[in-house]
Short mmCIF file of C-alpha atoms in Angstrom, two decimals:
data_model
loop_
_atom_site.label_atom_id
_atom_site.label_comp_id
_atom_site.label_asym_id
_atom_site.label_seq_id
_atom_site.Cartn_x
_atom_site.Cartn_y
_atom_site.Cartn_z
CA ALA A 1 17.86 -14.21 8.96
CA GLN A 2 14.69 -11.70 8.16
CA SER A 3 15.70 -8.41 6.84
CA VAL A 4 13.75 -5.39 5.31
CA THR A 5 15.17 -2.33 3.58
CA GLN A 6 13.59 0.87 2.22
CA LEU A 7 14.98 2.66 0.17
CA GLY A 8 15.01 6.33 1.20
CA SER A 9 14.93 7.58 4.63
CA HIS A 10 13.01 10.95 3.56
CA VAL A 11 10.79 11.23 0.18
CA SER A 12 8.87 14.71 -0.41
CA VAL A 13 6.69 15.15 -2.64
CA SER A 14 4.24 17.92 -4.10
CA GLU A 15 0.79 18.11 -2.77
CA GLY A 16 -1.31 15.76 -5.87
CA ALA A 17 1.32 14.01 -7.24
CA LEU A 18 2.20 10.21 -6.63
CA VAL A 19 3.35 8.84 -3.53
CA LEU A 20 5.48 5.86 -4.18
CA LEU A 21 7.96 4.32 -0.85
CA ARG A 22 10.10 1.41 -1.99
CA CYS A 23 10.19 -1.46 0.57
CA ASN A 24 12.13 -4.91 -0.52
CA TYR A 25 12.44 -7.82 2.37
CA SER A 26 14.44 -11.11 2.27
CA SER A 27 12.69 -13.91 2.81
CA SER A 28 13.10 -17.79 1.59
CA VAL A 29 9.42 -18.24 2.13
CA PRO A 30 6.19 -16.26 0.93
CA PRO A 31 6.11 -13.66 4.55
CA TYR A 32 3.57 -11.67 6.25
CA LEU A 33 3.82 -8.14 5.00
CA PHE A 34 2.85 -5.22 6.59
CA TRP A 35 2.84 -1.35 6.18
CA TYR A 36 3.00 0.08 9.89
CA VAL A 37 1.92 4.91 9.55
CA GLN A 38 3.41 6.95 12.65
CA TYR A 39 1.76 9.88 12.83
CA PRO A 40 3.93 12.63 14.64
CA ASN A 41 4.62 11.89 18.61
CA GLN A 42 1.98 8.83 18.52
CA GLY A 43 2.09 5.15 18.05
CA LEU A 44 2.02 2.35 14.98
CA GLN A 45 -0.77 2.26 13.46
CA LEU A 46 -1.51 -0.62 10.47
CA LEU A 47 -2.00 0.99 6.96
CA LEU A 48 -2.55 -2.20 5.38
CA LYS A 49 -1.35 -6.25 5.25
CA TYR A 50 -0.40 -8.81 2.49
CA THR A 51 -1.32 -12.16 3.46
CA THR A 52 -1.70 -14.80 0.88
CA GLY A 53 -3.98 -14.06 -2.21
CA ALA A 54 -4.52 -11.04 -4.20
CA THR A 55 -1.23 -9.31 -4.44
CA LEU A 56 -2.41 -5.93 -4.61
CA VAL A 57 -3.80 -4.96 -1.12
CA LYS A 58 -5.88 -1.66 -0.48
CA GLY A 59 -5.66 0.14 2.83
CA ILE A 60 -6.72 3.03 4.72
CA ASN A 61 -6.00 6.56 3.44
CA GLY A 62 -6.08 5.85 0.05
CA PHE A 63 -2.75 3.86 0.27
CA GLU A 64 -2.37 0.50 -1.40
CA ALA A 65 0.58 -1.60 -1.61
CA GLU A 66 1.56 -4.70 -4.41
CA PHE A 67 3.26 -8.10 -3.03
CA LYS A 68 5.68 -9.32 -5.93
CA LYS A 69 7.25 -12.49 -4.99
CA SER A 70 9.88 -12.30 -8.16
CA GLU A 71 11.33 -8.91 -6.49
CA THR A 72 10.64 -9.54 -3.22
CA SER A 73 8.61 -6.12 -2.98
CA PHE A 74 6.51 -4.57 -0.88
CA HIS A 75 6.03 -1.20 -2.42
CA LEU A 76 3.09 1.24 -0.87
CA THR A 77 1.36 3.66 -3.40
CA LYS A 78 -0.81 6.36 -2.79
CA PRO A 79 -2.50 8.31 -6.45
CA SER A 80 -2.33 11.65 -5.27
CA ALA A 81 -0.79 13.01 -1.97
CA HIS A 82 -2.75 14.63 0.82
CA MET A 83 -0.91 17.14 3.25
CA SER A 84 -2.65 14.49 5.65
CA ASP A 85 0.07 11.88 4.83
CA ALA A 86 2.74 13.68 5.59
CA ALA A 87 4.53 10.92 8.50
CA GLU A 88 6.85 8.23 8.87
CA TYR A 89 6.26 4.78 7.24
CA PHE A 90 7.18 1.89 8.40
CA CYS A 91 7.11 -1.36 6.11
CA ALA A 92 7.82 -4.50 8.76
CA VAL A 93 7.45 -8.53 7.51
CA ILE A 94 6.46 -11.60 9.93
CA TYR A 95 7.61 -14.76 9.54
CA GLN A 96 8.09 -15.60 13.67
CA LYS A 97 8.63 -11.99 14.96
CA LEU A 98 7.81 -8.65 13.06
CA VAL A 99 10.76 -7.27 12.06
CA PHE A 100 10.92 -3.78 10.92
CA GLY A 101 12.24 -1.27 8.12
CA GLN A 102 14.41 1.80 8.72
CA GLY A 103 11.65 4.14 8.07
CA THR A 104 11.02 6.45 5.34
CA ARG A 105 9.60 10.08 6.65
CA LEU A 106 7.02 11.68 3.94
CA THR A 107 7.03 15.04 3.54
CA ILE A 108 4.63 16.80 1.69
CA ASN A 109 4.86 20.03 -0.46
CA PRO A 110 2.22 22.37 -0.76
CA ASN B 1 -11.64 0.75 25.18
CA ALA B 2 -8.69 2.31 25.28
CA GLY B 3 -6.69 -0.14 23.74
CA VAL B 4 -2.41 -0.36 24.49
CA THR B 5 -2.02 2.07 26.85
CA GLN B 6 1.75 3.31 28.62
CA THR B 7 2.79 5.41 31.32
CA PRO B 8 5.03 7.11 31.67
CA LYS B 9 4.45 9.62 28.51
CA PHE B 10 8.08 10.89 29.12
CA GLN B 11 10.58 10.22 31.49
CA VAL B 12 13.82 11.56 32.51
CA LEU B 13 16.90 9.79 34.92
CA LYS B 14 20.52 9.98 35.70
CA THR B 15 23.17 7.35 34.78
CA GLY B 16 22.70 3.95 36.71
CA GLN B 17 18.97 4.96 37.99
CA SER B 18 16.65 2.44 37.57
CA MET B 19 12.49 2.70 36.53
CA THR B 20 10.20 0.34 34.90
CA LEU B 21 8.15 1.10 31.86
CA GLN B 22 4.11 0.57 32.29
CA CYS B 23 2.28 -1.17 29.54
CA ALA B 24 -1.76 -2.27 29.63
CA GLN B 25 -3.95 -3.81 26.97
CA ASP B 26 -7.71 -4.05 27.06
CA MET B 27 -8.31 -6.34 23.71
CA ASN B 28 -7.62 -9.87 25.04
CA HIS B 29 -4.58 -10.36 23.50
CA ASN B 30 -2.18 -13.27 24.35
CA SER B 31 0.94 -11.48 23.32
CA MET B 32 2.58 -8.45 24.09
CA TYR B 33 5.92 -7.12 23.39
CA TRP B 34 8.27 -4.03 23.56
CA TYR B 35 10.35 -2.39 21.20
CA ARG B 36 12.57 0.68 21.26
CA GLN B 37 12.47 3.28 18.14
CA ASP B 38 15.92 5.46 17.56
CA PRO B 39 16.22 7.93 14.40
CA GLY B 40 17.51 5.83 11.35
CA MET B 41 16.85 1.96 12.92
CA GLY B 42 13.42 1.66 12.76
CA LEU B 43 11.51 -0.22 15.29
CA ARG B 44 13.81 -2.88 17.08
CA LEU B 45 12.44 -5.88 19.75
CA ILE B 46 14.05 -5.34 23.58
CA TYR B 47 11.39 -8.33 24.79
CA TYR B 48 8.03 -10.13 24.13
CA SER B 49 5.33 -12.37 25.70
CA ALA B 50 4.38 -14.68 23.72
CA SER B 51 1.35 -15.71 26.59
CA GLU B 52 0.75 -15.00 30.08
CA GLY B 53 3.20 -16.37 31.69
CA THR B 54 6.26 -16.54 29.60
CA THR B 55 8.93 -14.17 27.76
CA ASP B 56 11.68 -13.84 26.10
CA LYS B 57 14.28 -12.30 24.37
CA GLY B 58 14.31 -10.23 21.17
CA GLU B 59 16.94 -8.85 19.40
CA VAL B 60 18.40 -6.02 21.62
CA PRO B 61 17.61 -7.21 25.39
CA ASN B 62 20.79 -6.14 27.18
CA GLY B 63 20.10 -3.31 30.27
CA TYR B 64 16.92 -4.73 30.22
CA ASN B 65 13.76 -6.93 32.05
CA VAL B 66 10.58 -7.77 31.77
CA SER B 67 7.32 -9.03 34.16
CA ARG B 68 4.44 -10.35 32.46
CA LEU B 69 2.30 -9.45 35.44
CA ASN B 70 -1.60 -11.36 34.24
CA LYS B 71 -2.42 -10.84 30.56
CA ARG B 72 -3.25 -7.59 30.78
CA GLU B 73 0.05 -6.09 31.32
CA PHE B 74 3.56 -6.22 30.87
CA SER B 75 6.20 -4.45 31.68
CA LEU B 76 9.82 -3.39 31.16
CA ARG B 77 12.61 -2.37 33.33
CA LEU B 78 15.67 -0.81 33.37
CA GLU B 79 17.79 -1.33 36.62
CA SER B 80 20.70 1.03 35.82
CA ALA B 81 20.10 3.25 33.14
CA ALA B 82 22.96 3.88 30.91
CA PRO B 83 22.66 6.80 28.26
CA SER B 84 22.49 4.57 25.34
CA GLN B 85 19.15 3.77 26.58
CA THR B 86 17.66 6.80 25.74
CA SER B 87 14.84 6.28 22.81
CA VAL B 88 11.83 6.34 22.86
CA TYR B 89 10.13 2.95 24.01
CA PHE B 90 6.26 1.19 22.26
CA CYS B 91 4.02 -1.44 24.13
CA ALA B 92 2.43 -3.62 21.31
CA SER B 93 0.07 -6.63 21.61
CA SER B 94 -1.49 -9.19 19.06
CA GLU B 95 -3.98 -11.75 19.23
CA THR B 96 -1.02 -14.54 18.70
CA TRP B 97 3.06 -14.21 18.47
CA ALA B 98 2.87 -16.04 14.87
CA GLY B 99 1.30 -15.59 11.54
CA ASN B 100 -0.72 -12.62 10.18
CA TYR B 101 -1.74 -11.01 13.24
CA GLU B 102 -1.52 -7.18 13.10
CA GLN B 103 0.42 -5.51 15.80
CA TYR B 104 -1.34 -2.93 18.09
CA PHE B 105 1.03 -0.04 19.28
CA GLY B 106 0.82 2.07 22.33
CA PRO B 107 1.67 6.14 22.16
CA GLY B 108 4.94 5.54 23.72
CA THR B 109 7.45 7.10 26.23
CA ARG B 110 10.63 9.52 25.33
CA LEU B 111 12.96 8.54 27.86
CA THR B 112 15.77 10.21 28.60
CA VAL B 113 18.79 9.56 30.31
CA THR B 114 21.83 11.88 31.05
#
């Protein structure tokens, strides 16, 4: 069965610092991979997705993620955190159905 | 273009009561989904409808029923609510149920069962 693991349920960084949110998946075939963001009291919205082709994927709000097949990883990064990035982030993988990781809450310190 | 809408936004039920959560999408999507979100568990699929006229169980279907009323609407019913069903419920839709199609989410319904 497909599974997604997000390392760290809570990540805290200073404003302007690098954001790194980790995601590993279990799959024997190349999956489709997604990162979603959830702002407080809102639904999820798509940050970026990997389907095929270039392994470095750029998304909205300056986020990007790199698909590494050998490491079965799809980590999310942003070079410089902004206060507005505070939210919960979900990694998800789809083979037949969408399977979500448990989420990582990102806090930005001023 | 409202996207995915859900009603109600909040609901408090007593154990044993029933209710229906409504979901509608205006993007002409074929597939629709119901998820529940619980702290530390991400989103778990309750039921989905790959296309109008079909519904299938997801990961956690017990205690729920669904109806795909038409292409736009997909409702979730709790026949006899239990405290374990206290959660935030999200409806989503996508162009199709498999492949790399993005799912679009509604704003959620926060349900408390006492």
